[in-house]
Amino acid sequence: MAQFELKCIECGKPHDMARPAYSCTKCGNLLEVKLDIRASKERLAKANHLSRPLSVWRYRELIPLGEKSKAYSLDEGGTQLIKCDRLAAEIGAKNLWIKFDGTNPTGSFKDRGMTVGISKAKELQMKTVTCASTGNTSASLAAYAGLAALRCVVLIPEGKVALGKLAQAMMHGATVVSVKGNFDEALEIVMKSSEKLGMYVLNSVNPFRIEGQKTAAYEICDQLGGESPEYLYIPVGNGGNSAAYWKGFAEYEALGMVASHPAIRGIQAEGAAPVAHLFERNSKVLEPVKKPETVATAIRIGNPANWKKTVRAIKESGGNASTVSDEEILWAQKAMARYEGIFPEPAGAAAFAGLKKDLEGGAVDKSANIVCVSTGHGLKDPDVAISQCVKPKVIEASIEALEKLLEVG
Ligand code: F0G
């Protein structure tokens, strides 16, 4: 068997990796890259990958890009795994780390996927790339498309994208199209028009993006000295990243790099929680949320395109999915910023909010090794941050005025 094969997640039908493909030509389900473990082990052993700097491309041998193809990189990945003792004490945990993927080049985990996705687009000789986005995907795609001299067209839900993300997409030179509808509707347009318009889709339905994002799981294991955490808390929007993490953990275990894997706890915002509801109902079928709503606009998604992948990932890992309220998300955002110096956007605080709730409800062991993924930087969404904080105090330009203010408190 070749080291990599592109297969349908349901019927297993193989697909040609040398052509753009997002869904099975036989049954319409999503596609995924399957890794041959023996071949991968051999390549990895020769590479001595642990001697390389921590980054997405440390794991070059586990990424399905042609050996001669160029990797378009902004030096993504290699993000901090921060031991959070103050936050842990606050919520009654013992061993808590936050994987802060908000410190990637464009401020979110999407860069891990885009470096691989854009490199693949070039390999396929595509000229235009596209996505629908709640903001971060468009910011990241625009940056990497610029780097690779590709035309970039992004569709965003009108009025529902945080300001920083919009600024990024525009600044990096994308054609930004504002759709009078939500993310789910924008993604439908992208999927139905891309072939006709000759555009390569880089939403997380693109299996090569997932191959970049899975490296975050490898990194966590390497950062923990060759061990897997017991729980991984992660926000779920379109369901790509949680599926990617699980793929990474499962592969690293199969490759013998770690002896175990974490239970994946998928966290959704209450107003946009079709995956969590599926678990609550113990159902096999997703019921989309027609009008998703949450302060965490990044995960304001009612009909996740990757729902089957994320449900399978969560189940296989022995995990679960649950919800947090907007209030809980905003509390978590502030706590992360004030106790640990980590400034996440609201979606990037959802996982920690979910952990706090689980600890209160006794759903997780207090002494377990727990990693929460923080997916995006707080500077992306200054409006939400500012609206939660006390306004700056205004004084005359004198020392006396400052003294007086500080005395008063
Ligand atoms: N956190 C942040 C900061 C995000 O931007 C997203 C998704 C998620 C979590 C959820 O990840 O979709 O893989 O389950 N943002 C996409 C976008 C939808 O368009 O930027 P997921």
GROMACS .gro file of C-alpha atoms and ligand atoms in nm:
model
  430
    1MET     CA    1   0.000   0.000   0.000
    2ALA     CA    2   0.112   0.357  -0.067
    3GLN     CA    3   0.195   0.552   0.247
    4PHE     CA    4  -0.108   0.779   0.195
    5GLU     CA    5  -0.450   0.703   0.049
    6LEU     CA    6  -0.753   0.927   0.013
    7LYS     CA    7  -1.063   0.733   0.115
    8CYS     CA    8  -1.432   0.783   0.190
    9ILE     CA    9  -1.501   0.779   0.565
   10GLU     CA   10  -1.814   0.565   0.513
   11CYS     CA   11  -1.774   0.329   0.219
   12GLY     CA   12  -1.393   0.335   0.200
   13LYS     CA   13  -1.383   0.409  -0.174
   14PRO     CA   14  -1.033   0.532  -0.272
   15HIS     CA   15  -1.005   0.864  -0.453
   16ASP     CA   16  -0.734   1.015  -0.669
   17MET     CA   17  -0.510   1.244  -0.462
   18ALA     CA   18  -0.395   1.425  -0.775
   19ARG     CA   19  -0.732   1.594  -0.826
   20PRO     CA   20  -0.939   1.828  -0.609
   21ALA     CA   21  -1.183   1.614  -0.408
   22TYR     CA   22  -1.386   1.680  -0.093
   23SER     CA   23  -1.659   1.415  -0.095
   24CYS     CA   24  -1.705   1.057  -0.210
   25THR     CA   25  -1.810   1.016  -0.573
   26LYS     CA   26  -2.005   0.702  -0.473
   27CYS     CA   27  -2.189   0.788  -0.150
   28GLY     CA   28  -2.126   1.162  -0.101
   29ASN     CA   29  -1.962   1.132   0.242
   30LEU     CA   30  -1.644   1.311   0.346
   31LEU     CA   31  -1.297   1.197   0.247
   32GLU     CA   32  -0.995   1.142   0.469
   33VAL     CA   33  -0.630   1.062   0.419
   34LYS     CA   34  -0.539   0.720   0.554
   35LEU     CA   35  -0.187   0.662   0.674
   36ASP     CA   36  -0.011   0.329   0.627
   37ILE     CA   37   0.145   0.285   0.969
   38ARG     CA   38   0.429   0.052   0.866
   39ALA     CA   39   0.546   0.273   0.581
   40SER     CA   40   0.511   0.583   0.800
   41LYS     CA   41   0.709   0.427   1.084
   42GLU     CA   42   0.994   0.347   0.847
   43ARG     CA   43   1.006   0.700   0.704
   44LEU     CA   44   0.983   0.854   1.050
   45ALA     CA   45   1.262   0.638   1.189
   46LYS     CA   46   1.497   0.755   0.913
   47ALA     CA   47   1.405   1.118   0.963
   48ASN     CA   48   1.484   1.154   1.335
   49HIS     CA   49   1.203   1.410   1.344
   50LEU     CA   50   1.230   1.488   1.715
   51SER     CA   51   1.564   1.661   1.651
   52ARG     CA   52   1.389   1.926   1.437
   53PRO     CA   53   1.229   2.243   1.577
   54LEU     CA   54   0.870   2.206   1.693
   55SER     CA   55   0.647   2.310   1.400
   56VAL     CA   56   0.398   2.168   1.150
   57TRP     CA   57   0.683   2.067   0.920
   58ARG     CA   58   0.870   1.876   1.192
   59TYR     CA   59   0.626   1.602   1.086
   60ARG     CA   60   0.693   1.630   0.710
   61GLU     CA   61   0.703   1.250   0.673
   62LEU     CA   62   0.346   1.222   0.808
   63ILE     CA   63   0.203   1.489   0.577
   64PRO     CA   64   0.072   1.382   0.235
   65LEU     CA   65   0.249   1.631   0.014
   66GLY     CA   66   0.462   1.507  -0.276
   67GLU     CA   67   0.828   1.477  -0.176
   68LYS     CA   68   0.929   1.724  -0.447
   69SER     CA   69   0.648   1.971  -0.378
   70LYS     CA   70   0.729   2.300  -0.214
   71ALA     CA   71   0.589   2.370   0.134
   72TYR     CA   72   0.453   2.725   0.153
   73SER     CA   73   0.518   2.815   0.513
   74LEU     CA   74   0.499   3.110   0.750
   75ASP     CA   75   0.661   2.903   1.024
   76GLU     CA   76   0.332   2.786   1.171
   77GLY     CA   77   0.282   2.549   1.463
   78GLY     CA   78   0.531   2.505   1.744
   79THR     CA   79   0.292   2.696   1.968
   80GLN     CA   80   0.322   2.710   2.347
   81LEU     CA   81   0.180   2.443   2.574
   82ILE     CA   82   0.140   2.651   2.887
   83LYS     CA   83   0.115   2.493   3.232
   84CYS     CA   84  -0.164   2.692   3.396
   85ASP     CA   85  -0.133   2.655   3.773
   86ARG     CA   86  -0.327   2.967   3.867
   87LEU     CA   87  -0.621   2.876   3.645
   88ALA     CA   88  -0.606   2.518   3.769
   89ALA     CA   89  -0.629   2.635   4.129
   90GLU     CA   90  -0.922   2.860   4.040
   91ILE     CA   91  -1.132   2.572   3.904
   92GLY     CA   92  -1.002   2.289   4.123
   93ALA     CA   93  -0.788   2.103   3.869
   94LYS     CA   94  -0.433   1.985   3.933
   95ASN     CA   95  -0.253   1.938   3.602
   96LEU     CA   96  -0.380   2.179   3.342
   97TRP     CA   97  -0.213   2.297   3.021
   98ILE     CA   98  -0.341   2.530   2.753
   99LYS     CA   99  -0.224   2.476   2.396
  100PHE     CA  100  -0.233   2.835   2.273
  101ASP     CA  101  -0.275   2.811   1.899
  102GLY     CA  102  -0.369   3.179   1.889
  103THR     CA  103   0.004   3.250   1.852
  104ASN     CA  104   0.021   3.109   1.501
  105PRO     CA  105   0.125   3.357   1.225
  106THR     CA  106  -0.228   3.486   1.156
  107GLY     CA  107  -0.350   3.428   1.512
  108SER     CA  108  -0.538   3.100   1.485
  109PHE     CA  109  -0.493   2.725   1.437
  110LYS     CA  110  -0.609   2.759   1.077
  111ASP     CA  111  -0.250   2.830   0.971
  112ARG     CA  112  -0.156   2.469   1.045
  113GLY     CA  113  -0.413   2.358   0.788
  114MET     CA  114  -0.343   2.631   0.536
  115THR     CA  115   0.029   2.568   0.502
  116VAL     CA  116  -0.056   2.215   0.388
  117GLY     CA  117  -0.374   2.311   0.199
  118ILE     CA  118  -0.209   2.589   0.001
  119SER     CA  119   0.095   2.374  -0.075
  120LYS     CA  120  -0.148   2.111  -0.205
  121ALA     CA  121  -0.332   2.375  -0.413
  122LYS     CA  122  -0.002   2.461  -0.581
  123GLU     CA  123   0.078   2.093  -0.634
  124LEU     CA  124  -0.260   2.060  -0.808
  125GLN     CA  125  -0.176   2.370  -1.012
  126MET     CA  126  -0.487   2.553  -0.899
  127LYS     CA  127  -0.496   2.927  -0.963
  128THR     CA  128  -0.779   3.033  -0.728
  129VAL     CA  129  -0.858   2.926  -0.373
  130THR     CA  130  -1.178   2.989  -0.180
  131CYS     CA  131  -1.357   2.934   0.149
  132ALA     CA  132  -1.663   3.030   0.348
  133SER     CA  133  -1.564   3.154   0.690
  134THR     CA  134  -1.668   3.288   1.027
  135GLY     CA  135  -1.342   3.486   1.000
  136ASN     CA  136  -1.026   3.296   1.089
  137THR     CA  137  -1.022   3.066   0.789
  138SER     CA  138  -1.054   3.365   0.558
  139ALA     CA  139  -0.774   3.553   0.736
  140SER     CA  140  -0.542   3.255   0.718
  141LEU     CA  141  -0.631   3.159   0.361
  142ALA     CA  142  -0.578   3.516   0.243
  143ALA     CA  143  -0.229   3.528   0.398
  144TYR     CA  144  -0.113   3.196   0.252
  145ALA     CA  145  -0.272   3.264  -0.087
  146GLY     CA  146  -0.071   3.585  -0.102
  147LEU     CA  147   0.246   3.395  -0.018
  148ALA     CA  148   0.179   3.144  -0.294
  149ALA     CA  149   0.059   3.404  -0.549
  150LEU     CA  150  -0.290   3.256  -0.574
  151ARG     CA  151  -0.614   3.442  -0.623
  152CYS     CA  152  -0.828   3.423  -0.309
  153VAL     CA  153  -1.206   3.457  -0.278
  154VAL     CA  154  -1.364   3.442   0.068
  155LEU     CA  155  -1.733   3.440   0.161
  156ILE     CA  156  -1.827   3.565   0.507
  157PRO     CA  157  -2.161   3.606   0.688
  158GLU     CA  158  -2.256   3.973   0.672
  159GLY     CA  159  -2.203   4.162   0.999
  160LYS     CA  160  -2.097   3.852   1.196
  161VAL     CA  161  -1.721   3.848   1.150
  162ALA     CA  162  -1.496   3.994   1.420
  163LEU     CA  163  -1.321   4.312   1.310
  164GLY     CA  164  -0.961   4.189   1.333
  165LYS     CA  165  -1.034   3.890   1.109
  166LEU     CA  166  -1.202   4.108   0.847
  167ALA     CA  167  -0.906   4.346   0.854
  168GLN     CA  168  -0.669   4.054   0.794
  169ALA     CA  169  -0.858   3.909   0.498
  170MET     CA  170  -0.879   4.252   0.333
  171MET     CA  171  -0.519   4.347   0.410
  172HIS     CA  172  -0.379   4.022   0.268
  173GLY     CA  173  -0.556   4.099  -0.058
  174ALA     CA  174  -0.849   3.857  -0.072
  175THR     CA  175  -1.166   3.933  -0.262
  176VAL     CA  176  -1.398   3.953   0.038
  177VAL     CA  177  -1.764   3.873  -0.034
  178SER     CA  178  -2.019   3.947   0.236
  179VAL     CA  179  -2.314   3.708   0.216
  180LYS     CA  180  -2.658   3.804   0.345
  181GLY     CA  181  -2.689   3.483   0.541
  182ASN     CA  182  -2.503   3.275   0.797
  183PHE     CA  183  -2.185   3.064   0.766
  184ASP     CA  184  -2.378   2.749   0.674
  185GLU     CA  185  -2.542   2.924   0.379
  186ALA     CA  186  -2.210   3.074   0.265
  187LEU     CA  187  -2.043   2.730   0.276
  188GLU     CA  188  -2.323   2.582   0.067
  189ILE     CA  189  -2.260   2.844  -0.202
  190VAL     CA  190  -1.887   2.772  -0.196
  191MET     CA  191  -1.933   2.395  -0.225
  192LYS     CA  192  -2.186   2.421  -0.506
  193SER     CA  193  -1.995   2.678  -0.714
  194SER     CA  194  -1.629   2.586  -0.674
  195GLU     CA  195  -1.599   2.332  -0.953
  196LYS     CA  196  -1.774   2.550  -1.208
  197LEU     CA  197  -1.567   2.853  -1.109
  198GLY     CA  198  -1.239   2.659  -1.098
  199MET     CA  199  -1.176   2.733  -0.731
  200TYR     CA  200  -1.002   2.501  -0.483
  201VAL     CA  201  -1.200   2.485  -0.156
  202LEU     CA  202  -0.997   2.524   0.162
  203ASN     CA  203  -1.265   2.483   0.423
  204SER     CA  204  -1.208   2.196   0.665
  205VAL     CA  205  -1.395   1.960   0.430
  206ASN     CA  206  -1.063   1.966   0.244
  207PRO     CA  207  -0.884   1.653   0.373
  208PHE     CA  208  -0.538   1.807   0.330
  209ARG     CA  209  -0.615   2.088   0.570
  210ILE     CA  210  -0.692   1.831   0.838
  211GLU     CA  211  -0.350   1.677   0.773
  212GLY     CA  212  -0.188   2.006   0.874
  213GLN     CA  213  -0.411   2.057   1.177
  214LYS     CA  214  -0.345   1.708   1.317
  215THR     CA  215   0.013   1.815   1.391
  216ALA     CA  216  -0.109   2.006   1.698
  217ALA     CA  217  -0.182   1.669   1.862
  218TYR     CA  218   0.165   1.537   1.776
  219GLU     CA  219   0.312   1.855   1.922
  220ILE     CA  220   0.124   1.819   2.251
  221CYS     CA  221   0.258   1.464   2.293
  222ASP     CA  222   0.611   1.578   2.215
  223GLN     CA  223   0.578   1.874   2.452
  224LEU     CA  224   0.460   1.643   2.729
  225GLY     CA  225   0.778   1.437   2.683
  226GLY     CA  226   0.627   1.154   2.480
  227GLU     CA  227   0.303   1.126   2.674
  228SER     CA  228  -0.057   1.189   2.584
  229PRO     CA  229  -0.286   1.390   2.812
  230GLU     CA  230  -0.588   1.209   2.958
  231TYR     CA  231  -0.841   1.468   2.839
  232LEU     CA  232  -0.839   1.712   2.552
  233TYR     CA  233  -1.093   1.994   2.565
  234ILE     CA  234  -1.158   2.160   2.230
  235PRO     CA  235  -1.423   2.391   2.079
  236VAL     CA  236  -1.636   2.247   1.801
  237GLY     CA  237  -1.772   2.462   1.519
  238ASN     CA  238  -1.762   2.302   1.178
  239GLY     CA  239  -1.606   1.995   1.342
  240GLY     CA  240  -1.277   1.987   1.149
  241ASN     CA  241  -1.027   2.067   1.421
  242SER     CA  242  -1.157   1.818   1.677
  243ALA     CA  243  -1.147   1.547   1.408
  244ALA     CA  244  -0.794   1.656   1.314
  245TYR     CA  245  -0.671   1.636   1.675
  246TRP     CA  246  -0.815   1.290   1.713
  247LYS     CA  247  -0.648   1.180   1.389
  248GLY     CA  248  -0.318   1.312   1.522
  249PHE     CA  249  -0.346   1.143   1.861
  250ALA     CA  250  -0.461   0.812   1.714
  251GLU     CA  251  -0.181   0.812   1.455
  252TYR     CA  252   0.089   0.900   1.708
  253GLU     CA  253  -0.029   0.614   1.928
  254ALA     CA  254  -0.037   0.371   1.634
  255LEU     CA  255   0.314   0.483   1.538
  256GLY     CA  256   0.434   0.395   1.888
  257MET     CA  257   0.527   0.754   1.974
  258VAL     CA  258   0.291   0.750   2.276
  259ALA     CA  259   0.131   0.470   2.474
  260SER     CA  260  -0.221   0.613   2.505
  261HIS     CA  261  -0.460   0.880   2.380
  262PRO     CA  262  -0.687   1.140   2.541
  263ALA     CA  263  -1.064   1.142   2.560
  264ILE     CA  264  -1.180   1.426   2.335
  265ARG     CA  265  -1.433   1.659   2.501
  266GLY     CA  266  -1.596   1.870   2.229
  267ILE     CA  267  -1.736   2.199   2.356
  268GLN     CA  268  -2.003   2.402   2.176
  269ALA     CA  269  -2.177   2.730   2.252
  270GLU     CA  270  -2.533   2.674   2.377
  271GLY     CA  271  -2.690   2.863   2.084
  272ALA     CA  272  -2.493   2.669   1.822
  273ALA     CA  273  -2.467   2.317   1.958
  274PRO     CA  274  -2.599   2.053   1.716
  275VAL     CA  275  -2.312   1.810   1.792
  276ALA     CA  276  -2.357   1.837   2.170
  277HIS     CA  277  -2.732   1.786   2.126
  278LEU     CA  278  -2.668   1.472   1.921
  279PHE     CA  279  -2.470   1.331   2.215
  280GLU     CA  280  -2.735   1.441   2.467
  281ARG     CA  281  -3.008   1.269   2.265
  282ASN     CA  282  -2.783   0.968   2.204
  283SER     CA  283  -2.883   1.002   1.842
  284LYS     CA  284  -2.703   0.894   1.525
  285VAL     CA  285  -2.828   1.183   1.313
  286LEU     CA  286  -2.745   1.550   1.338
  287GLU     CA  287  -3.029   1.796   1.367
  288PRO     CA  288  -2.897   2.127   1.235
  289VAL     CA  289  -2.963   2.448   1.430
  290LYS     CA  290  -3.136   2.684   1.185
  291LYS     CA  291  -3.042   3.014   1.346
  292PRO     CA  292  -2.719   2.963   1.541
  293GLU     CA  293  -2.629   3.242   1.782
  294THR     CA  294  -2.336   3.300   2.017
  295VAL     CA  295  -2.094   3.571   2.123
  296ALA     CA  296  -1.820   3.333   2.001
  297THR     CA  297  -1.880   3.417   1.634
  298ALA     CA  298  -1.602   3.180   1.521
  299ILE     CA  299  -1.820   2.883   1.621
  300ARG     CA  300  -2.155   3.031   1.522
  301ILE     CA  301  -2.235   2.728   1.305
  302GLY     CA  302  -2.562   2.536   1.294
  303ASN     CA  303  -2.490   2.266   1.037
  304PRO     CA  304  -2.130   2.148   1.078
  305ALA     CA  305  -1.999   2.003   0.752
  306ASN     CA  306  -1.767   1.766   0.942
  307TRP     CA  307  -2.024   1.643   1.193
  308LYS     CA  308  -1.977   1.276   1.106
  309LYS     CA  309  -1.601   1.304   1.145
  310THR     CA  310  -1.616   1.484   1.478
  311VAL     CA  311  -1.883   1.254   1.622
  312ARG     CA  312  -1.675   0.953   1.524
  313ALA     CA  313  -1.360   1.113   1.669
  314ILE     CA  314  -1.524   1.194   2.001
  315LYS     CA  315  -1.676   0.845   2.030
  316GLU     CA  316  -1.362   0.655   1.930
  317SER     CA  317  -1.158   0.851   2.183
  318GLY     CA  318  -1.402   0.770   2.463
  319GLY     CA  319  -1.502   1.134   2.498
  320ASN     CA  320  -1.818   1.340   2.494
  321ALA     CA  321  -1.963   1.670   2.372
  322SER     CA  322  -2.136   1.936   2.580
  323THR     CA  323  -2.230   2.303   2.585
  324VAL     CA  324  -2.133   2.625   2.761
  325SER     CA  325  -2.328   2.949   2.778
  326ASP     CA  326  -2.201   3.280   2.640
  327GLU     CA  327  -2.165   3.400   2.998
  328GLU     CA  328  -1.942   3.103   3.082
  329ILE     CA  329  -1.733   3.165   2.769
  330LEU     CA  330  -1.681   3.532   2.860
  331TRP     CA  331  -1.587   3.441   3.219
  332ALA     CA  332  -1.331   3.192   3.088
  333GLN     CA  333  -1.188   3.446   2.843
  334LYS     CA  334  -1.128   3.697   3.122
  335ALA     CA  335  -0.989   3.436   3.362
  336MET     CA  336  -0.737   3.313   3.102
  337ALA     CA  337  -0.629   3.670   3.032
  338ARG     CA  338  -0.603   3.773   3.399
  339TYR     CA  339  -0.452   3.462   3.556
  340GLU     CA  340  -0.219   3.336   3.284
  341GLY     CA  341  -0.154   3.618   3.038
  342ILE     CA  342  -0.330   3.423   2.764
  343PHE     CA  343  -0.569   3.640   2.561
  344PRO     CA  344  -0.804   3.420   2.358
  345GLU     CA  345  -1.094   3.522   2.140
  346PRO     CA  346  -1.428   3.397   2.282
  347ALA     CA  347  -1.421   3.067   2.086
  348GLY     CA  348  -1.067   3.018   2.212
  349ALA     CA  349  -1.199   3.026   2.569
  350ALA     CA  350  -1.485   2.780   2.516
  351ALA     CA  351  -1.276   2.469   2.589
  352PHE     CA  352  -1.161   2.602   2.925
  353ALA     CA  353  -1.518   2.706   3.006
  354GLY     CA  354  -1.627   2.350   2.929
  355LEU     CA  355  -1.362   2.207   3.159
  356LYS     CA  356  -1.472   2.431   3.446
  357LYS     CA  357  -1.830   2.314   3.400
  358ASP     CA  358  -1.725   1.946   3.385
  359LEU     CA  359  -1.521   1.980   3.706
  360GLU     CA  360  -1.817   2.139   3.883
  361GLY     CA  361  -2.046   1.861   3.764
  362GLY     CA  362  -1.794   1.588   3.854
  363ALA     CA  363  -1.769   1.470   3.493
  364VAL     CA  364  -1.390   1.473   3.499
  365ASP     CA  365  -1.129   1.358   3.751
  366LYS     CA  366  -0.968   1.656   3.927
  367SER     CA  367  -0.621   1.503   3.926
  368ALA     CA  368  -0.618   1.407   3.556
  369ASN     CA  369  -0.371   1.552   3.305
  370ILE     CA  370  -0.583   1.791   3.101
  371VAL     CA  371  -0.509   2.001   2.794
  372CYS     CA  372  -0.747   2.273   2.676
  373VAL     CA  373  -0.703   2.401   2.322
  374SER     CA  374  -0.723   2.776   2.277
  375THR     CA  375  -0.783   2.820   1.908
  376GLY     CA  376  -0.763   3.193   1.835
  377HIS     CA  377  -0.612   3.518   1.965
  378GLY     CA  378  -0.816   3.777   2.154
  379LEU     CA  379  -0.693   4.065   1.939
  380LYS     CA  380  -0.906   3.922   1.660
  381ASP     CA  381  -1.221   4.041   1.833
  382PRO     CA  382  -1.150   4.370   2.012
  383ASP     CA  383  -1.518   4.468   2.027
  384VAL     CA  384  -1.620   4.178   2.251
  385ALA     CA  385  -1.313   4.230   2.473
  386ILE     CA  386  -1.367   4.601   2.520
  387SER     CA  387  -1.739   4.563   2.585
  388GLN     CA  388  -1.661   4.345   2.888
  389CYS     CA  389  -1.409   4.572   3.054
  390VAL     CA  390  -1.417   4.893   3.259
  391LYS     CA  391  -1.349   5.196   3.040
  392PRO     CA  392  -1.012   5.375   3.084
  393LYS     CA  393  -1.025   5.652   3.346
  394VAL     CA  394  -0.956   5.999   3.206
  395ILE     CA  395  -0.739   6.250   3.399
  396GLU     CA  396  -0.569   6.584   3.337
  397ALA     CA  397  -0.203   6.548   3.232
  398SER     CA  398  -0.055   6.591   3.584
  399ILE     CA  399   0.102   6.379   3.857
  400GLU     CA  400  -0.147   6.518   4.110
  401ALA     CA  401  -0.438   6.400   3.903
  402LEU     CA  402  -0.288   6.049   3.888
  403GLU     CA  403  -0.222   6.050   4.265
  404LYS     CA  404  -0.576   6.157   4.332
  405LEU     CA  405  -0.720   5.889   4.106
  406LEU     CA  406  -0.513   5.609   4.262
  407GLU     CA  407  -0.598   5.721   4.617
  408VAL     CA  408  -0.966   5.714   4.540
  409GLY     CA  409  -0.917   5.368   4.397
  410F0G     N1  410  -1.209   2.827   1.730
  410F0G     C1  411  -1.187   2.924   1.642
  410F0G     C2  412  -1.112   3.045   1.686
  410F0G     C3  413  -1.233   2.912   1.508
  410F0G     O1  414  -1.210   3.008   1.422
  410F0G     C4  415  -1.305   2.794   1.472
  410F0G     C5  416  -1.359   2.778   1.336
  410F0G     C6  417  -1.324   2.694   1.569
  410F0G     C7  418  -1.275   2.715   1.696
  410F0G     C8  419  -1.394   2.568   1.540
  410F0G     O2  420  -1.318   2.481   1.463
  410F0G     O3  421  -1.477   2.456   1.274
  410F0G     O4  422  -1.280   2.307   1.298
  410F0G     O5  423  -1.472   2.289   1.455
  410F0G     N2  424  -1.360   2.869   1.251
  410F0G     C9  425  -1.398   2.851   1.110
  410F0G    C10  426  -1.368   2.976   1.031
  410F0G    C11  427  -1.533   2.797   1.091
  410F0G     O6  428  -1.433   2.998   0.928
  410F0G     O7  429  -1.277   3.049   1.066
  410F0G     P1  430  -1.390   2.376   1.367
   0.00000   0.00000   0.00000
